Coordinates of C-alpha atoms in Angstrom, one line a residue:
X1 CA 52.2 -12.6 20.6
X2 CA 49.9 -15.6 19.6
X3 CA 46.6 -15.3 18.7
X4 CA 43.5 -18.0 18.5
X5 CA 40.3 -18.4 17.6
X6 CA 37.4 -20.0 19.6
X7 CA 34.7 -21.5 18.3
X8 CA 31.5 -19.6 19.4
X9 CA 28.8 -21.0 17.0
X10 CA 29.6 -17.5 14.8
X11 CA 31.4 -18.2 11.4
X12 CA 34.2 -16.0 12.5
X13 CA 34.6 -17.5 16.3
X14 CA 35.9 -15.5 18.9
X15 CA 39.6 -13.7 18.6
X16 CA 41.7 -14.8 22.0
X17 CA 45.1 -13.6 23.0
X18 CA 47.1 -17.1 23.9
X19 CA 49.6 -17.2 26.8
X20 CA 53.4 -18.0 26.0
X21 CA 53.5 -21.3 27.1
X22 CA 50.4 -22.3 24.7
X23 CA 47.9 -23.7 28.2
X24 CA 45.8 -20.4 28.7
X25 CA 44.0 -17.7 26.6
X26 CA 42.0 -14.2 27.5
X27 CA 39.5 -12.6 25.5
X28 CA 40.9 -10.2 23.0
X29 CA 39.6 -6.3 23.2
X30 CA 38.1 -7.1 19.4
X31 CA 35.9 -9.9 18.2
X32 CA 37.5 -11.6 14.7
X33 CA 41.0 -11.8 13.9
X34 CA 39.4 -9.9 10.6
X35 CA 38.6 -6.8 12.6
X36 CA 42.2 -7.0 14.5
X37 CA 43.8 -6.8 11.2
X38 CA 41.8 -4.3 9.2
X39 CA 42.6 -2.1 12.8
X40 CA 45.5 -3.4 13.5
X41 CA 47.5 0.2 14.5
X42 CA 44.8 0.8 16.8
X43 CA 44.8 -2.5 18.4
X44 CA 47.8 -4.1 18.1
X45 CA 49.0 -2.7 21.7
X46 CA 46.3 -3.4 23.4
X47 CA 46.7 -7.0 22.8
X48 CA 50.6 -7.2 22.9
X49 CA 49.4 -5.6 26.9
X50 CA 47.7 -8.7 27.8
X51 CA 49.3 -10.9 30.3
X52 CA 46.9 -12.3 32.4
X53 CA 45.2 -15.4 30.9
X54 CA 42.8 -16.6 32.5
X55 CA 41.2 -19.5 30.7
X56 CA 42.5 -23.1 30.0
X57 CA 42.8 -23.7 26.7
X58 CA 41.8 -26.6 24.5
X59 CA 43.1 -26.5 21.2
X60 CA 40.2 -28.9 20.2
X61 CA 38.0 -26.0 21.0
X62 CA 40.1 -23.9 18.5
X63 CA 38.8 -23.0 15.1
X64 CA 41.3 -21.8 12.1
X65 CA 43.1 -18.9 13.8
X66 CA 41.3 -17.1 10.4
X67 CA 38.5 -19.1 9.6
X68 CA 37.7 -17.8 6.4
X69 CA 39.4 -14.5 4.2
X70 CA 39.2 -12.4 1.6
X71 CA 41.9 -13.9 -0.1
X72 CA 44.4 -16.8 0.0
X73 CA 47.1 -16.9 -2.9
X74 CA 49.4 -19.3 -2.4
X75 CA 52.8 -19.9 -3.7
X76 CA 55.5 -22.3 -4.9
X77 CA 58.6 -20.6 -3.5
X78 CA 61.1 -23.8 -3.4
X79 CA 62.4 -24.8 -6.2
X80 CA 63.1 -28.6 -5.1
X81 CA 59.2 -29.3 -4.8
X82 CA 58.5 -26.9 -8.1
X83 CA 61.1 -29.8 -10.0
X84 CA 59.8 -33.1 -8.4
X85 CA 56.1 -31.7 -8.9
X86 CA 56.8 -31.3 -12.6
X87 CA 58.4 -34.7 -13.0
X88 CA 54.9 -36.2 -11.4
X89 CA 52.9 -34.1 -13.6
X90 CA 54.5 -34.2 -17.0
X91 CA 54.9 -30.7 -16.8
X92 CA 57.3 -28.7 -18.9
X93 CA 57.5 -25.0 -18.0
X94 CA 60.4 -22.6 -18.6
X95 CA 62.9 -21.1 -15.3
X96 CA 61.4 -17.5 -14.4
X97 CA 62.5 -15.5 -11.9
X98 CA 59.1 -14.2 -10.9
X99 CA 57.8 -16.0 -8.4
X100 CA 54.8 -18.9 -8.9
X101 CA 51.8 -18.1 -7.5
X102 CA 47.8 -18.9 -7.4
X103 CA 44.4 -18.2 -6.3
X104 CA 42.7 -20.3 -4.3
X105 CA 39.5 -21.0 -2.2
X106 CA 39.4 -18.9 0.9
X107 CA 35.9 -18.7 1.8
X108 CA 37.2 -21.5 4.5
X109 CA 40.1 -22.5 6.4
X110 CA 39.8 -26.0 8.3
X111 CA 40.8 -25.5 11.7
X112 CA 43.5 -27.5 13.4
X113 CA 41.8 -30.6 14.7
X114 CA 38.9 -30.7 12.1
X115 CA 38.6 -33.8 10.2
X116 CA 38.6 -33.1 6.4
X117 CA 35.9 -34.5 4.0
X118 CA 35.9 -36.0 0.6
X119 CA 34.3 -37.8 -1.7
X120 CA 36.9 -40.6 -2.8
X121 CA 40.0 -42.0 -2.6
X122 CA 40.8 -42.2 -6.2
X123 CA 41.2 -38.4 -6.3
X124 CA 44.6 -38.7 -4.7
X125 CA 44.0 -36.8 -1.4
X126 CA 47.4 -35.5 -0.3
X127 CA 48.7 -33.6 2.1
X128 CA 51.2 -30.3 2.0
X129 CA 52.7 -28.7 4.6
X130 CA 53.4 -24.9 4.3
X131 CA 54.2 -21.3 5.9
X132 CA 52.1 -18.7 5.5
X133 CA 51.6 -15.0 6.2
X134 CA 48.8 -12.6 6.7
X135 CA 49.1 -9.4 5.7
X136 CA 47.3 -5.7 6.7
X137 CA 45.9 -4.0 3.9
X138 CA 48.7 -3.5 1.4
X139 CA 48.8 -0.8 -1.9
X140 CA 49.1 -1.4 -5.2
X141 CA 52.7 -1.3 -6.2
X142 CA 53.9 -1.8 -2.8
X143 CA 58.2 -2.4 -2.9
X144 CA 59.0 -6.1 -1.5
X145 CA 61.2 -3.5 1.2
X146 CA 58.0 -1.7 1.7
X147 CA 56.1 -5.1 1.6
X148 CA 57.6 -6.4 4.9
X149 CA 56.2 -4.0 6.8
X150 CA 52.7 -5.4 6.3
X151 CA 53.2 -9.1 7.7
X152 CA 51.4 -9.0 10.9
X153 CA 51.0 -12.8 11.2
X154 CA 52.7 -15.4 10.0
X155 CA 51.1 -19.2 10.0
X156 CA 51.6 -22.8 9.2
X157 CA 49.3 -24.3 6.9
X158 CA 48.0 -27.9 5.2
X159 CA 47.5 -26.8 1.5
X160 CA 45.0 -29.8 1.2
X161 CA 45.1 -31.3 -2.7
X162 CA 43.5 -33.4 -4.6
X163 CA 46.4 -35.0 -7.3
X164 CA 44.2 -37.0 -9.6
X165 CA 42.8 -33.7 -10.8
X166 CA 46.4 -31.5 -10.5
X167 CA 47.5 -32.8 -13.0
X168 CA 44.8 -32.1 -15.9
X169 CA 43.9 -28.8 -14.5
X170 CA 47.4 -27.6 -14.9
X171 CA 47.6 -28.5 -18.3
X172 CA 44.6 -26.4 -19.0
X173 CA 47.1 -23.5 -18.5
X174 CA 44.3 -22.1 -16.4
X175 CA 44.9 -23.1 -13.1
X176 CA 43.7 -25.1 -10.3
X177 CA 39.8 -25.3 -9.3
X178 CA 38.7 -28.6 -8.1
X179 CA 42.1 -30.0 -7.5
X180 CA 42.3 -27.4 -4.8
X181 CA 40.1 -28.0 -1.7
X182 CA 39.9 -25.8 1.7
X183 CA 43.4 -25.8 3.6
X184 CA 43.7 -26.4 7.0
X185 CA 45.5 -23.8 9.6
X186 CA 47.5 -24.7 12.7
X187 CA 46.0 -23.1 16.1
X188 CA 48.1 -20.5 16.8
X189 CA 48.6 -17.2 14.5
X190 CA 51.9 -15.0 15.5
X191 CA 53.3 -11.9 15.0
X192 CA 56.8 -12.2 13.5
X193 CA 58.8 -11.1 16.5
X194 CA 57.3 -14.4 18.3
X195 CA 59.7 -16.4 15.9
X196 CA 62.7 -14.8 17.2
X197 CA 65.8 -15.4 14.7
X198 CA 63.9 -18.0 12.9
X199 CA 62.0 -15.4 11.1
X200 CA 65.0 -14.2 8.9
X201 CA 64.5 -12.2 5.4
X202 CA 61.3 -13.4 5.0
X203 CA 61.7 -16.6 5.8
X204 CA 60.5 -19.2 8.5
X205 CA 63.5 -21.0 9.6
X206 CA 62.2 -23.6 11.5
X207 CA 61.8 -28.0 10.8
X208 CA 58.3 -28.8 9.7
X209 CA 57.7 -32.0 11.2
X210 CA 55.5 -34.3 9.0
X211 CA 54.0 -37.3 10.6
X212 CA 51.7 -39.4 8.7
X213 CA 49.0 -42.4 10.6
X214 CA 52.0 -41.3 13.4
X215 CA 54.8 -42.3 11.3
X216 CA 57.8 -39.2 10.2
X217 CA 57.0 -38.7 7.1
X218 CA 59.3 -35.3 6.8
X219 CA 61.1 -32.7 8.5
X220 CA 62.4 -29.9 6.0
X221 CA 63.1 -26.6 6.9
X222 CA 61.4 -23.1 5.5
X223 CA 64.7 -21.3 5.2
X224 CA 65.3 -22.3 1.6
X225 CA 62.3 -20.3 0.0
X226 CA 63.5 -18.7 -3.2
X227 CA 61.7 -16.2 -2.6
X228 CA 60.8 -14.5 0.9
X229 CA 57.2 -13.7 1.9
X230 CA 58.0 -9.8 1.5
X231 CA 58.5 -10.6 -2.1
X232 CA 55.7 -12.8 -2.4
X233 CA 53.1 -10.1 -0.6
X234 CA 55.1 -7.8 -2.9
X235 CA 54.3 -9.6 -6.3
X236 CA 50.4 -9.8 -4.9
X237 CA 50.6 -6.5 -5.2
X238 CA 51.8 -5.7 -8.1
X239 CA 48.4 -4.8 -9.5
X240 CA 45.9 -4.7 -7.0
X241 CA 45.8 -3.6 -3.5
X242 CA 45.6 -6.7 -1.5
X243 CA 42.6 -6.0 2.0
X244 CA 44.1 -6.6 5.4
X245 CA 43.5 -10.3 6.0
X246 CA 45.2 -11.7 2.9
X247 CA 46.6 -15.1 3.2
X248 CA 49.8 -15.9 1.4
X249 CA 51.6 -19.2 1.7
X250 CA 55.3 -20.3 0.9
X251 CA 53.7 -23.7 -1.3
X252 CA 54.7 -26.8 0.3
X253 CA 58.5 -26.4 2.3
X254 CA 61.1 -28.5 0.2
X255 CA 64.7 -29.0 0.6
X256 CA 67.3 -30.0 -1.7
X257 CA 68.6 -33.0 1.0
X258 CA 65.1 -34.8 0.5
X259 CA 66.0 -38.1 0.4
X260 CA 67.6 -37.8 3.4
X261 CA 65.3 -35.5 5.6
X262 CA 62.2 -36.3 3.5
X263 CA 58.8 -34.6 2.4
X264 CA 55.8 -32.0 2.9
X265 CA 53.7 -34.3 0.7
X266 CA 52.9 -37.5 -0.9
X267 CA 53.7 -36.0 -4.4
X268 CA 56.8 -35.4 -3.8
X269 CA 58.0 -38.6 -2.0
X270 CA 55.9 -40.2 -5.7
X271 CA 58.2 -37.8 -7.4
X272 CA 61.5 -39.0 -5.9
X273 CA 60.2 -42.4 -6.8
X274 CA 59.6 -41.5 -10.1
X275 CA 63.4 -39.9 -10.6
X276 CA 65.3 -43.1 -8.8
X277 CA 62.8 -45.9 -9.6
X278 CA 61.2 -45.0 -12.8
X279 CA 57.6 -45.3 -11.4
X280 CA 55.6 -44.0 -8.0
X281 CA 54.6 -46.4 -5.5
X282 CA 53.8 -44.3 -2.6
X283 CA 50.1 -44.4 -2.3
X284 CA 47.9 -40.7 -1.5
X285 CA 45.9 -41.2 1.8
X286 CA 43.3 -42.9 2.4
X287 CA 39.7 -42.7 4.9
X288 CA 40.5 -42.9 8.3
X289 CA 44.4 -42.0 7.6
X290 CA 46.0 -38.8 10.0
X291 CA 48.2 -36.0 9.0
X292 CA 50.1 -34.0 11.9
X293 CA 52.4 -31.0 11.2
X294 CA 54.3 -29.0 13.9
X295 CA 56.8 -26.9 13.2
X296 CA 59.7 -26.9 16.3
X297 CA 62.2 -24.6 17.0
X298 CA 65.8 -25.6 18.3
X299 CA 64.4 -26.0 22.0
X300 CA 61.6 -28.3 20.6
X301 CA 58.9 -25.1 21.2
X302 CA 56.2 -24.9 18.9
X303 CA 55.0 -22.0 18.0
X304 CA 51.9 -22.1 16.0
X305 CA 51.0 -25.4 17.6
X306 CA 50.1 -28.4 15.9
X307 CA 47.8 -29.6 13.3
X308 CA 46.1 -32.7 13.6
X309 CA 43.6 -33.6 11.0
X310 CA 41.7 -37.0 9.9
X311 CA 40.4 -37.6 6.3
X312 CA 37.0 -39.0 6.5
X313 CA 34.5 -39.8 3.5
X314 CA 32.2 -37.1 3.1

């Protein structure tokens, strides 16, 4: 099942049900994708029964398929990015096995064709493409086992950042704030059985194609995460209940093999530089400069669609 939401001049748009092939959508039996997943045992039937789409979709039309939530914590789940990001940075940290994780703004996700403001270029404005999840309402103390159970949706993401500011912010020791602008979602929310057996312990196993000002910037796969989504929805938990509607993402998808298959983000590309050249020389994006992401299956499908976003001078 994919779901979509269409801009209807509300904050929270209207929740659609999208056909398989992506062209057409119907009107879902519930308003926001918020009320779907705070009901989702009552509803989720009644939108898996839908098979008549009516409409012709335009993904233009298409707000974030959750345009703003309660919560988005986001992760840093591979372990190549986590190393190239701390060579850029200067940061030494000790090896835990817990995974990384912070809290970031979630009063609004950009939807997939939006362009994305800011105020200058000198603040490094980057890219980073990531999976994400969205959970139902999960207990404190729920078991990373127990933990699976809650993913109703899984999406793909831009983690938008801002790397002149990363940097000094993290050595705070008290996290991100302004390096950490309003993500961006792809159009297309699906349940986890829509990924067939790419979605595998956890894990989205699919290439996330990176293109930037229409150029391949990237195409690494999700299937290396150190740690699966169930254990980062379970490590949420630990200590609070998380409400239905939590976003969690993967942090940027990095393999090992990146000089060959290449990068989610600018940083890292700077930090490959940095390791084989001594120095970066990859700029971060400037105004009027494109990001697309798409992540493709083996038969070139696409299941959450694309994002296609602009950065613009606000």
């Amino acid at each position: 099942m994919r779901l979509a939401t269409l801009r209807d001049g509300t904050k929270d748009g209207q929740l659609v049900a999208v056909s398989p092939d992506g062209g057409r959508y119907a009107i879902a039996p519930v308003r926001t994708l918020q009320e779907a997943l705070e009901r989702w045992t009552a509803v989720v039937d009644e939108l898996a029964a839908i098979s008549d789409f009516p409409e012709v979709l335009d993904t233009a039309q298409l707000a974030a398929p959750l345009p703003r939530a309660w919560q988005w914590l986001d992760g840093s789940a591979f372990q190549s990015h986590g190393d190239l990001m701390d060579a850029v940075l200067g940061v030494t940290k000790p090896k835990a096995d817990k995974p990384l994780m912070y809290q970031g703004t979630s009063d609004k996700f950009y939807g997939p064709h939006d362009e994305v403001k800011f105020l200058d270029e000198a603040l490094g404005i980057d890219f980073e493409g990531e999976f994400g999840v969205i959970v139902d309402a999960v207990p404190m103390g729920t078991s990373a086992v127990d933990a699976m159970g809650h993913i109703r949706l899984v999406v793909q993401i831009n983690d938008w950042s801002l790397r002149t500011l990363a940097g000094p912010e993290m050595k705070t020791g008290f996290g991100w704030v302004q390096a950490k602008p309003p993500c961006g979602m792809a159009p297309f929310a699906v349940t986890p059985d829509e990924l067939g057996d790419d979605w595998r312990n956890g894990r989205v196993c699919l290439n996330l194609n990176v293109d930037w000002n229409d150029q391949r910037f990237g195409a690494a796969n999700g299937e290396p995460m150190g740690h699966g989504f169930h254990e980062l929805v379970a490590h949420a938990a630990r200590t609070r209940d998380l409400v239905a509607g939590t976003v969690i993402g993967s942090g940027t998808v990095s393999n090992t093999n990146f000089r060959e298959i290449g990068s989610s983000c600018i940083a890292e590309r700077r930090g490959i530089e940095v390791i084989d050249e001594g120095a970066a020389r990859t700029e971060f994006m400037r105004f009027g400069d494109s990001v697309r992401m798409e992540a493709v299956d083996g038969t070139g499908r696409a299941p959450f669609g694309a994002i296609q976003q602009k950065v613009v001078k606000a």
